[in-house]
Amino acid sequence: MNGSAPRKTARAAAKKLLAAFLLALVASAPAHAHALRCGHRVIARGDHADKLLRYCGEPTAVQSRWAQRTLHANIGGVLIPGFVEDVLIEEWTYNFGPYRLMGLVRMENGVVAEIEHLGYGYTPK
């Protein structure tokens, strides 16, 4: 019985270490958000780029790329590939300063598709 007590203690310590590691990993990941607040205005999925520019201003950085998306038709439970469309994907980064979280807005063809909150911003030099 003496041999099993140290193994149980080692297992418990390993479980605590694993739990702490997983918690740190989750905490460091960017948080997906449902909206981005710019002053008293709110930007959400489905909003257009002109609304984002009007309420939040010019982004700090913009990255653009083209992708292709295949549209499928569901006929009788069978997915049939349809048309292929080109999609302009833009990621706009907003830096609101050191006391607020930065925002990353991903748009597809000029429409907000996803919003993420990044770490705290910085003071531009």
mmCIF file of N, CA and C in Angstrom:
data_model
loop_
_atom_site.group_PDB
_atom_site.id
_atom_site.type_symbol
_atom_site.label_atom_id
_atom_site.label_comp_id
_atom_site.label_asym_id
_atom_site.label_seq_id
_atom_site.Cartn_x
_atom_site.Cartn_y
_atom_site.Cartn_z
ATOM 1 N N MET A 1 0.791 -1.194 0.000
ATOM 2 C CA MET A 1 0.000 0.000 0.000
ATOM 3 C C MET A 1 0.835 1.262 0.000
ATOM 4 N N ASN A 2 2.015 1.199 0.538
ATOM 5 C CA ASN A 2 2.866 2.375 0.562
ATOM 6 C C ASN A 2 3.239 2.820 -0.843
ATOM 7 N N GLY A 3 3.367 1.878 -1.800
ATOM 8 C CA GLY A 3 3.750 2.208 -3.168
ATOM 9 C C GLY A 3 2.657 2.925 -3.930
ATOM 10 N N SER A 4 1.390 2.716 -3.565
ATOM 11 C CA SER A 4 0.298 3.348 -4.311
ATOM 12 C C SER A 4 0.074 4.800 -3.900
ATOM 13 N N ALA A 5 0.426 5.173 -2.674
ATOM 14 C CA ALA A 5 0.217 6.551 -2.218
ATOM 15 C C ALA A 5 1.067 7.537 -3.023
ATOM 16 N N PRO A 6 2.366 7.267 -3.268
ATOM 17 C CA PRO A 6 3.133 8.218 -4.082
ATOM 18 C C PRO A 6 2.621 8.303 -5.521
ATOM 19 N N ARG A 7 2.117 7.182 -6.084
ATOM 20 C CA ARG A 7 1.584 7.226 -7.447
ATOM 21 C C ARG A 7 0.335 8.090 -7.518
ATOM 22 N N LYS A 8 -0.537 7.980 -6.515
ATOM 23 C CA LYS A 8 -1.742 8.803 -6.497
ATOM 24 C C LYS A 8 -1.380 10.287 -6.383
ATOM 25 N N THR A 9 -0.373 10.600 -5.558
ATOM 26 C CA THR A 9 0.061 11.982 -5.406
ATOM 27 C C THR A 9 0.651 12.495 -6.711
ATOM 28 N N ALA A 10 1.434 11.663 -7.400
ATOM 29 C CA ALA A 10 2.031 12.069 -8.677
ATOM 30 C C ALA A 10 0.951 12.273 -9.735
ATOM 31 N N ARG A 11 -0.053 11.411 -9.755
ATOM 32 C CA ARG A 11 -1.155 11.575 -10.715
ATOM 33 C C ARG A 11 -1.927 12.867 -10.446
ATOM 34 N N ALA A 12 -2.202 13.120 -9.178
ATOM 35 C CA ALA A 12 -2.931 14.336 -8.818
ATOM 36 C C ALA A 12 -2.128 15.576 -9.221
ATOM 37 N N ALA A 13 -0.822 15.552 -9.003
ATOM 38 C CA ALA A 13 0.015 16.688 -9.385
ATOM 39 C C ALA A 13 0.046 16.851 -10.901
ATOM 40 N N ALA A 14 0.109 15.735 -11.624
ATOM 41 C CA ALA A 14 0.111 15.798 -13.088
ATOM 42 C C ALA A 14 -1.218 16.354 -13.609
ATOM 43 N N LYS A 15 -2.333 15.948 -12.994
ATOM 44 C CA LYS A 15 -3.642 16.467 -13.402
ATOM 45 C C LYS A 15 -3.740 17.969 -13.160
ATOM 46 N N LYS A 16 -3.225 18.434 -12.014
ATOM 47 C CA LYS A 16 -3.253 19.865 -11.712
ATOM 48 C C LYS A 16 -2.388 20.642 -12.704
ATOM 49 N N LEU A 17 -1.222 20.092 -13.045
ATOM 50 C CA LEU A 17 -0.331 20.743 -14.001
ATOM 51 C C LEU A 17 -0.981 20.811 -15.382
ATOM 52 N N LEU A 18 -1.623 19.741 -15.804
ATOM 53 C CA LEU A 18 -2.309 19.712 -17.094
ATOM 54 C C LEU A 18 -3.464 20.713 -17.115
ATOM 55 N N ALA A 19 -4.226 20.779 -16.035
ATOM 56 C CA ALA A 19 -5.345 21.725 -15.958
ATOM 57 C C ALA A 19 -4.839 23.164 -16.023
ATOM 58 N N ALA A 20 -3.742 23.460 -15.348
ATOM 59 C CA ALA A 20 -3.170 24.811 -15.381
ATOM 60 C C ALA A 20 -2.677 25.152 -16.780
ATOM 61 N N PHE A 21 -2.055 24.182 -17.454
ATOM 62 C CA PHE A 21 -1.569 24.401 -18.817
ATOM 63 C C PHE A 21 -2.735 24.677 -19.773
ATOM 64 N N LEU A 22 -3.799 23.880 -19.684
ATOM 65 C CA LEU A 22 -4.959 24.067 -20.557
ATOM 66 C C LEU A 22 -5.644 25.404 -20.303
ATOM 67 N N LEU A 23 -5.719 25.811 -19.049
ATOM 68 C CA LEU A 23 -6.315 27.099 -18.716
ATOM 69 C C LEU A 23 -5.486 28.238 -19.307
ATOM 70 N N ALA A 24 -4.167 28.150 -19.205
ATOM 71 C CA ALA A 24 -3.300 29.181 -19.785
ATOM 72 C C ALA A 24 -3.425 29.208 -21.301
ATOM 73 N N LEU A 25 -3.557 28.050 -21.917
ATOM 74 C CA LEU A 25 -3.700 27.972 -23.369
ATOM 75 C C LEU A 25 -4.998 28.617 -23.829
ATOM 76 N N VAL A 26 -6.086 28.344 -23.134
ATOM 77 C CA VAL A 26 -7.379 28.923 -23.488
ATOM 78 C C VAL A 26 -7.367 30.431 -23.260
ATOM 79 N N ALA A 27 -6.748 30.881 -22.191
ATOM 80 C CA ALA A 27 -6.718 32.308 -21.880
ATOM 81 C C ALA A 27 -5.897 33.094 -22.888
ATOM 82 N N SER A 28 -4.905 32.469 -23.521
ATOM 83 C CA SER A 28 -4.055 33.191 -24.457
ATOM 84 C C SER A 28 -4.632 33.227 -25.870
ATOM 85 N N ALA A 29 -5.650 32.465 -26.153
ATOM 86 C CA ALA A 29 -6.247 32.439 -27.494
ATOM 87 C C ALA A 29 -7.095 33.685 -27.706
ATOM 88 N N PRO A 30 -7.146 34.190 -28.955
ATOM 89 C CA PRO A 30 -8.001 35.344 -29.207
ATOM 90 C C PRO A 30 -9.466 34.984 -28.976
ATOM 91 N N ALA A 31 -10.201 35.925 -28.451
ATOM 92 C CA ALA A 31 -11.604 35.668 -28.135
ATOM 93 C C ALA A 31 -12.493 36.068 -29.305
ATOM 94 N N HIS A 32 -13.318 35.157 -29.764
ATOM 95 C CA HIS A 32 -14.281 35.482 -30.800
ATOM 96 C C HIS A 32 -15.390 36.296 -30.156
ATOM 97 N N ALA A 33 -15.798 37.306 -30.852
ATOM 98 C CA ALA A 33 -16.817 38.192 -30.305
ATOM 99 C C ALA A 33 -17.993 38.266 -31.269
ATOM 100 N N HIS A 34 -19.108 38.707 -30.757
ATOM 101 C CA HIS A 34 -20.292 38.864 -31.589
ATOM 102 C C HIS A 34 -20.411 40.288 -32.103
ATOM 103 N N ALA A 35 -19.656 41.217 -31.477
ATOM 104 C CA ALA A 35 -19.772 42.612 -31.869
ATOM 105 C C ALA A 35 -18.500 43.369 -31.512
ATOM 106 N N LEU A 36 -18.344 44.519 -32.158
ATOM 107 C CA LEU A 36 -17.227 45.416 -31.899
ATOM 108 C C LEU A 36 -17.828 46.768 -31.570
ATOM 109 N N ARG A 37 -17.421 47.342 -30.460
ATOM 110 C CA ARG A 37 -17.966 48.629 -30.044
ATOM 111 C C ARG A 37 -16.997 49.741 -30.436
ATOM 112 N N CYS A 38 -17.525 50.740 -31.141
ATOM 113 C CA CYS A 38 -16.767 51.932 -31.519
ATOM 114 C C CYS A 38 -17.524 53.131 -30.969
ATOM 115 N N GLY A 39 -17.064 53.633 -29.845
ATOM 116 C CA GLY A 39 -17.809 54.693 -29.166
ATOM 117 C C GLY A 39 -19.131 54.134 -28.675
ATOM 118 N N HIS A 40 -20.231 54.758 -29.078
ATOM 119 C CA HIS A 40 -21.558 54.281 -28.689
ATOM 120 C C HIS A 40 -22.184 53.411 -29.769
ATOM 121 N N ARG A 41 -21.460 53.161 -30.832
ATOM 122 C CA ARG A 41 -21.976 52.382 -31.958
ATOM 123 C C ARG A 41 -21.484 50.946 -31.877
ATOM 124 N N VAL A 42 -22.243 50.025 -32.438
ATOM 125 C CA VAL A 42 -21.893 48.608 -32.406
ATOM 126 C C VAL A 42 -21.843 48.072 -33.829
ATOM 127 N N ILE A 43 -20.770 47.340 -34.123
ATOM 128 C CA ILE A 43 -20.604 46.661 -35.401
ATOM 129 C C ILE A 43 -20.804 45.174 -35.144
ATOM 130 N N ALA A 44 -21.605 44.515 -35.979
ATOM 131 C CA ALA A 44 -21.889 43.085 -35.795
ATOM 132 C C ALA A 44 -21.786 42.368 -37.133
ATOM 133 N N ARG A 45 -21.832 41.035 -37.073
ATOM 134 C CA ARG A 45 -21.819 40.243 -38.302
ATOM 135 C C ARG A 45 -22.959 40.673 -39.211
ATOM 136 N N GLY A 46 -22.665 40.747 -40.508
ATOM 137 C CA GLY A 46 -23.678 41.137 -41.471
ATOM 138 C C GLY A 46 -23.637 42.619 -41.830
ATOM 139 N N ASP A 47 -22.928 43.434 -41.033
ATOM 140 C CA ASP A 47 -22.808 44.853 -41.348
ATOM 141 C C ASP A 47 -21.860 45.046 -42.529
ATOM 142 N N HIS A 48 -22.044 46.151 -43.248
ATOM 143 C CA HIS A 48 -21.219 46.436 -44.416
ATOM 144 C C HIS A 48 -19.982 47.237 -44.035
ATOM 145 N N ALA A 49 -18.988 47.214 -44.918
ATOM 146 C CA ALA A 49 -17.723 47.900 -44.681
ATOM 147 C C ALA A 49 -17.920 49.400 -44.508
ATOM 148 N N ASP A 50 -18.876 50.006 -45.217
ATOM 149 C CA ASP A 50 -19.083 51.445 -45.085
ATOM 150 C C ASP A 50 -19.562 51.821 -43.686
ATOM 151 N N LYS A 51 -20.348 50.968 -43.049
ATOM 152 C CA LYS A 51 -20.779 51.224 -41.671
ATOM 153 C C LYS A 51 -19.584 51.122 -40.725
ATOM 154 N N LEU A 52 -18.723 50.138 -40.960
ATOM 155 C CA LEU A 52 -17.522 49.972 -40.145
ATOM 156 C C LEU A 52 -16.624 51.199 -40.270
ATOM 157 N N LEU A 53 -16.410 51.690 -41.476
ATOM 158 C CA LEU A 53 -15.593 52.886 -41.681
ATOM 159 C C LEU A 53 -16.229 54.121 -41.044
ATOM 160 N N ARG A 54 -17.536 54.253 -41.172
ATOM 161 C CA ARG A 54 -18.237 55.418 -40.629
ATOM 162 C C ARG A 54 -18.131 55.472 -39.112
ATOM 163 N N TYR A 55 -18.299 54.332 -38.439
ATOM 164 C CA TYR A 55 -18.330 54.334 -36.979
ATOM 165 C C TYR A 55 -16.957 54.143 -36.325
ATOM 166 N N CYS A 56 -16.079 53.371 -36.962
ATOM 167 C CA CYS A 56 -14.790 53.052 -36.338
ATOM 168 C C CYS A 56 -13.615 53.769 -36.983
ATOM 169 N N GLY A 57 -13.818 54.340 -38.162
ATOM 170 C CA GLY A 57 -12.727 55.029 -38.836
ATOM 171 C C GLY A 57 -11.840 54.058 -39.605
ATOM 172 N N GLU A 58 -10.713 54.587 -40.064
ATOM 173 C CA GLU A 58 -9.758 53.775 -40.815
ATOM 174 C C GLU A 58 -9.072 52.772 -39.888
ATOM 175 N N PRO A 59 -8.875 51.554 -40.352
ATOM 176 C CA PRO A 59 -8.182 50.557 -39.514
ATOM 177 C C PRO A 59 -6.687 50.846 -39.442
ATOM 178 N N THR A 60 -6.046 50.274 -38.435
ATOM 179 C CA THR A 60 -4.604 50.395 -38.277
ATOM 180 C C THR A 60 -3.880 49.601 -39.353
ATOM 181 N N ALA A 61 -4.403 48.436 -39.699
ATOM 182 C CA ALA A 61 -3.788 47.572 -40.707
ATOM 183 C C ALA A 61 -4.878 46.821 -41.462
ATOM 184 N N VAL A 62 -4.588 46.520 -42.733
ATOM 185 C CA VAL A 62 -5.521 45.761 -43.573
ATOM 186 C C VAL A 62 -4.739 44.685 -44.310
ATOM 187 N N GLN A 63 -5.258 43.467 -44.278
ATOM 188 C CA GLN A 63 -4.695 42.370 -45.069
ATOM 189 C C GLN A 63 -5.811 41.841 -45.962
ATOM 190 N N SER A 64 -5.470 41.630 -47.246
ATOM 191 C CA SER A 64 -6.468 41.160 -48.213
ATOM 192 C C SER A 64 -5.966 39.929 -48.936
ATOM 193 N N ARG A 65 -6.904 39.067 -49.302
ATOM 194 C CA ARG A 65 -6.571 37.887 -50.103
ATOM 195 C C ARG A 65 -7.841 37.423 -50.808
ATOM 196 N N TRP A 66 -7.657 36.694 -51.884
ATOM 197 C CA TRP A 66 -8.775 36.104 -52.611
ATOM 198 C C TRP A 66 -8.865 34.625 -52.271
ATOM 199 N N ALA A 67 -10.069 34.116 -52.179
ATOM 200 C CA ALA A 67 -10.298 32.691 -51.954
ATOM 201 C C ALA A 67 -11.463 32.266 -52.847
ATOM 202 N N GLN A 68 -11.568 30.981 -53.049
ATOM 203 C CA GLN A 68 -12.686 30.458 -53.819
ATOM 204 C C GLN A 68 -13.547 29.594 -52.908
ATOM 205 N N ARG A 69 -14.852 29.742 -53.088
ATOM 206 C CA ARG A 69 -15.802 28.980 -52.293
ATOM 207 C C ARG A 69 -16.737 28.258 -53.256
ATOM 208 N N THR A 70 -16.931 26.963 -53.013
ATOM 209 C CA THR A 70 -17.845 26.171 -53.837
ATOM 210 C C THR A 70 -19.209 26.144 -53.170
ATOM 211 N N LEU A 71 -20.212 26.513 -53.912
ATOM 212 C CA LEU A 71 -21.582 26.469 -53.412
ATOM 213 C C LEU A 71 -22.170 25.107 -53.743
ATOM 214 N N HIS A 72 -22.800 24.470 -52.762
ATOM 215 C CA HIS A 72 -23.368 23.137 -52.931
ATOM 216 C C HIS A 72 -24.890 23.212 -52.923
ATOM 217 N N ALA A 73 -25.491 22.331 -53.672
ATOM 218 C CA ALA A 73 -26.949 22.185 -53.652
ATOM 219 C C ALA A 73 -27.277 20.879 -52.939
ATOM 220 N N ASN A 74 -28.270 20.915 -52.076
ATOM 221 C CA ASN A 74 -28.698 19.729 -51.350
ATOM 222 C C ASN A 74 -29.965 19.215 -52.031
ATOM 223 N N ILE A 75 -29.798 18.139 -52.809
ATOM 224 C CA ILE A 75 -30.930 17.567 -53.533
ATOM 225 C C ILE A 75 -31.169 16.160 -53.008
ATOM 226 N N GLY A 76 -32.270 15.988 -52.298
ATOM 227 C CA GLY A 76 -32.608 14.681 -51.745
ATOM 228 C C GLY A 76 -31.576 14.158 -50.758
ATOM 229 N N GLY A 77 -30.943 15.056 -49.993
ATOM 230 C CA GLY A 77 -29.946 14.635 -49.016
ATOM 231 C C GLY A 77 -28.574 14.402 -49.611
ATOM 232 N N VAL A 78 -28.415 14.659 -50.907
ATOM 233 C CA VAL A 78 -27.118 14.485 -51.572
ATOM 234 C C VAL A 78 -26.570 15.867 -51.907
ATOM 235 N N LEU A 79 -25.339 16.152 -51.458
ATOM 236 C CA LEU A 79 -24.710 17.430 -51.767
ATOM 237 C C LEU A 79 -24.098 17.376 -53.159
ATOM 238 N N ILE A 80 -24.531 18.271 -54.012
ATOM 239 C CA ILE A 80 -24.020 18.326 -55.372
ATOM 240 C C ILE A 80 -23.261 19.631 -55.527
ATOM 241 N N PRO A 81 -21.961 19.554 -55.921
ATOM 242 C CA PRO A 81 -21.206 20.795 -56.082
ATOM 243 C C PRO A 81 -21.818 21.659 -57.169
ATOM 244 N N GLY A 82 -21.855 22.945 -56.886
ATOM 245 C CA GLY A 82 -22.449 23.877 -57.839
ATOM 246 C C GLY A 82 -21.409 24.850 -58.351
ATOM 247 N N PHE A 83 -21.721 26.112 -58.240
ATOM 248 C CA PHE A 83 -20.860 27.155 -58.754
ATOM 249 C C PHE A 83 -19.689 27.409 -57.813
ATOM 250 N N VAL A 84 -18.614 27.925 -58.386
ATOM 251 C CA VAL A 84 -17.466 28.371 -57.602
ATOM 252 C C VAL A 84 -17.461 29.888 -57.665
ATOM 253 N N GLU A 85 -17.399 30.534 -56.503
ATOM 254 C CA GLU A 85 -17.362 31.989 -56.478
ATOM 255 C C GLU A 85 -16.061 32.471 -55.872
ATOM 256 N N ASP A 86 -15.567 33.602 -56.361
ATOM 257 C CA ASP A 86 -14.390 34.242 -55.782
ATOM 258 C C ASP A 86 -14.851 35.113 -54.619
ATOM 259 N N VAL A 87 -14.107 35.040 -53.517
ATOM 260 C CA VAL A 87 -14.451 35.787 -52.317
ATOM 261 C C VAL A 87 -13.253 36.644 -51.928
ATOM 262 N N LEU A 88 -13.469 37.953 -51.800
ATOM 263 C CA LEU A 88 -12.433 38.846 -51.298
ATOM 264 C C LEU A 88 -12.513 38.838 -49.778
ATOM 265 N N ILE A 89 -11.455 38.356 -49.144
ATOM 266 C CA ILE A 89 -11.391 38.302 -47.687
ATOM 267 C C ILE A 89 -10.440 39.396 -47.219
ATOM 268 N N GLU A 90 -10.948 40.273 -46.357
ATOM 269 C CA GLU A 90 -10.135 41.347 -45.794
ATOM 270 C C GLU A 90 -10.177 41.236 -44.278
ATOM 271 N N GLU A 91 -9.016 41.435 -43.668
ATOM 272 C CA GLU A 91 -8.922 41.459 -42.211
ATOM 273 C C GLU A 91 -8.463 42.851 -41.801
ATOM 274 N N TRP A 92 -9.349 43.552 -41.118
ATOM 275 C CA TRP A 92 -9.057 44.905 -40.663
ATOM 276 C C TRP A 92 -8.743 44.852 -39.170
ATOM 277 N N THR A 93 -7.604 45.411 -38.791
ATOM 278 C CA THR A 93 -7.185 45.449 -37.391
ATOM 279 C C THR A 93 -7.376 46.859 -36.858
ATOM 280 N N TYR A 94 -8.048 46.964 -35.721
ATOM 281 C CA TYR A 94 -8.273 48.252 -35.068
ATOM 282 C C TYR A 94 -7.525 48.284 -33.749
ATOM 283 N N ASN A 95 -6.720 49.338 -33.559
ATOM 284 C CA ASN A 95 -5.999 49.566 -32.319
ATOM 285 C C ASN A 95 -6.671 50.736 -31.606
ATOM 286 N N PHE A 96 -7.328 50.459 -30.496
ATOM 287 C CA PHE A 96 -8.049 51.489 -29.757
ATOM 288 C C PHE A 96 -7.236 52.054 -28.598
ATOM 289 N N GLY A 97 -5.938 51.749 -28.552
ATOM 290 C CA GLY A 97 -5.079 52.282 -27.504
ATOM 291 C C GLY A 97 -4.798 51.259 -26.410
ATOM 292 N N PRO A 98 -3.920 51.622 -25.470
ATOM 293 C CA PRO A 98 -3.442 50.654 -24.473
ATOM 294 C C PRO A 98 -4.460 50.241 -23.420
ATOM 295 N N TYR A 99 -5.594 50.925 -23.341
ATOM 296 C CA TYR A 99 -6.563 50.598 -22.301
ATOM 297 C C TYR A 99 -7.786 49.844 -22.834
ATOM 298 N N ARG A 100 -7.764 49.512 -24.127
ATOM 299 C CA ARG A 100 -8.862 48.752 -24.728
ATOM 300 C C ARG A 100 -8.304 47.618 -25.556
ATOM 301 N N LEU A 101 -9.116 46.596 -25.759
ATOM 302 C CA LEU A 101 -8.697 45.471 -26.581
ATOM 303 C C LEU A 101 -8.714 45.863 -28.058
ATOM 304 N N MET A 102 -7.736 45.366 -28.796
ATOM 305 C CA MET A 102 -7.722 45.591 -30.236
ATOM 306 C C MET A 102 -8.789 44.703 -30.863
ATOM 307 N N GLY A 103 -9.269 45.104 -32.028
ATOM 308 C CA GLY A 103 -10.292 44.334 -32.718
ATOM 309 C C GLY A 103 -9.804 43.891 -34.082
ATOM 310 N N LEU A 104 -10.132 42.670 -34.457
ATOM 311 C CA LEU A 104 -9.838 42.144 -35.787
ATOM 312 C C LEU A 104 -11.175 41.814 -36.434
ATOM 313 N N VAL A 105 -11.465 42.479 -37.557
ATOM 314 C CA VAL A 105 -12.724 42.283 -38.255
ATOM 315 C C VAL A 105 -12.418 41.605 -39.583
ATOM 316 N N ARG A 106 -12.970 40.397 -39.779
ATOM 317 C CA ARG A 106 -12.792 39.688 -41.049
ATOM 318 C C ARG A 106 -14.041 39.892 -41.878
ATOM 319 N N MET A 107 -13.822 40.380 -43.100
ATOM 320 C CA MET A 107 -14.942 40.641 -44.001
ATOM 321 C C MET A 107 -14.834 39.760 -45.234
ATOM 322 N N GLU A 108 -15.960 39.363 -45.748
ATOM 323 C CA GLU A 108 -16.039 38.609 -46.998
ATOM 324 C C GLU A 108 -16.890 39.414 -47.963
ATOM 325 N N ASN A 109 -16.285 39.820 -49.073
ATOM 326 C CA ASN A 109 -16.955 40.645 -50.086
ATOM 327 C C ASN A 109 -17.599 41.891 -49.482
ATOM 328 N N GLY A 110 -16.891 42.537 -48.558
ATOM 329 C CA GLY A 110 -17.352 43.803 -47.989
ATOM 330 C C GLY A 110 -18.375 43.691 -46.887
ATOM 331 N N VAL A 111 -18.620 42.483 -46.368
ATOM 332 C CA VAL A 111 -19.595 42.272 -45.295
ATOM 333 C C VAL A 111 -18.883 41.620 -44.107
ATOM 334 N N VAL A 112 -19.136 42.124 -42.901
ATOM 335 C CA VAL A 112 -18.497 41.588 -41.695
ATOM 336 C C VAL A 112 -18.909 40.134 -41.505
ATOM 337 N N ALA A 113 -17.900 39.243 -41.467
ATOM 338 C CA ALA A 113 -18.164 37.814 -41.302
ATOM 339 C C ALA A 113 -17.768 37.319 -39.917
ATOM 340 N N GLU A 114 -16.754 37.943 -39.315
ATOM 341 C CA GLU A 114 -16.265 37.465 -38.013
ATOM 342 C C GLU A 114 -15.558 38.608 -37.309
ATOM 343 N N ILE A 115 -15.671 38.634 -35.986
ATOM 344 C CA ILE A 115 -15.013 39.645 -35.162
ATOM 345 C C ILE A 115 -14.260 38.931 -34.058
ATOM 346 N N GLU A 116 -13.014 39.351 -33.838
ATOM 347 C CA GLU A 116 -12.207 38.805 -32.747
ATOM 348 C C GLU A 116 -11.662 39.954 -31.923
ATOM 349 N N HIS A 117 -11.542 39.725 -30.622
ATOM 350 C CA HIS A 117 -10.850 40.671 -29.759
ATOM 351 C C HIS A 117 -9.459 40.121 -29.528
ATOM 352 N N LEU A 118 -8.469 40.960 -29.784
ATOM 353 C CA LEU A 118 -7.079 40.575 -29.586
ATOM 354 C C LEU A 118 -6.631 41.102 -28.218
ATOM 355 N N GLY A 119 -5.352 41.139 -27.987
ATOM 356 C CA GLY A 119 -4.834 41.668 -26.733
ATOM 357 C C GLY A 119 -5.027 43.173 -26.655
ATOM 358 N N TYR A 120 -4.543 43.767 -25.573
ATOM 359 C CA TYR A 120 -4.668 45.211 -25.412
ATOM 360 C C TYR A 120 -3.848 45.917 -26.480
ATOM 361 N N GLY A 121 -4.325 47.084 -26.860
ATOM 362 C CA GLY A 121 -3.675 47.865 -27.904
ATOM 363 C C GLY A 121 -2.392 48.505 -27.401
ATOM 364 N N TYR A 122 -1.876 49.396 -28.208
ATOM 365 C CA TYR A 122 -0.618 50.068 -27.906
ATOM 366 C C TYR A 122 -0.738 51.525 -28.306
ATOM 367 N N THR A 123 0.196 52.333 -27.817
ATOM 368 C CA THR A 123 0.232 53.744 -28.181
ATOM 369 C C THR A 123 1.073 53.880 -29.437
ATOM 370 N N PRO A 124 0.498 54.405 -30.525
ATOM 371 C CA PRO A 124 1.282 54.561 -31.754
ATOM 372 C C PRO A 124 2.413 55.566 -31.538
ATOM 373 N N LYS A 125 3.537 55.313 -32.215
ATOM 374 C CA LYS A 125 4.685 56.223 -32.086
ATOM 375 C C LYS A 125 4.706 57.221 -33.190
#
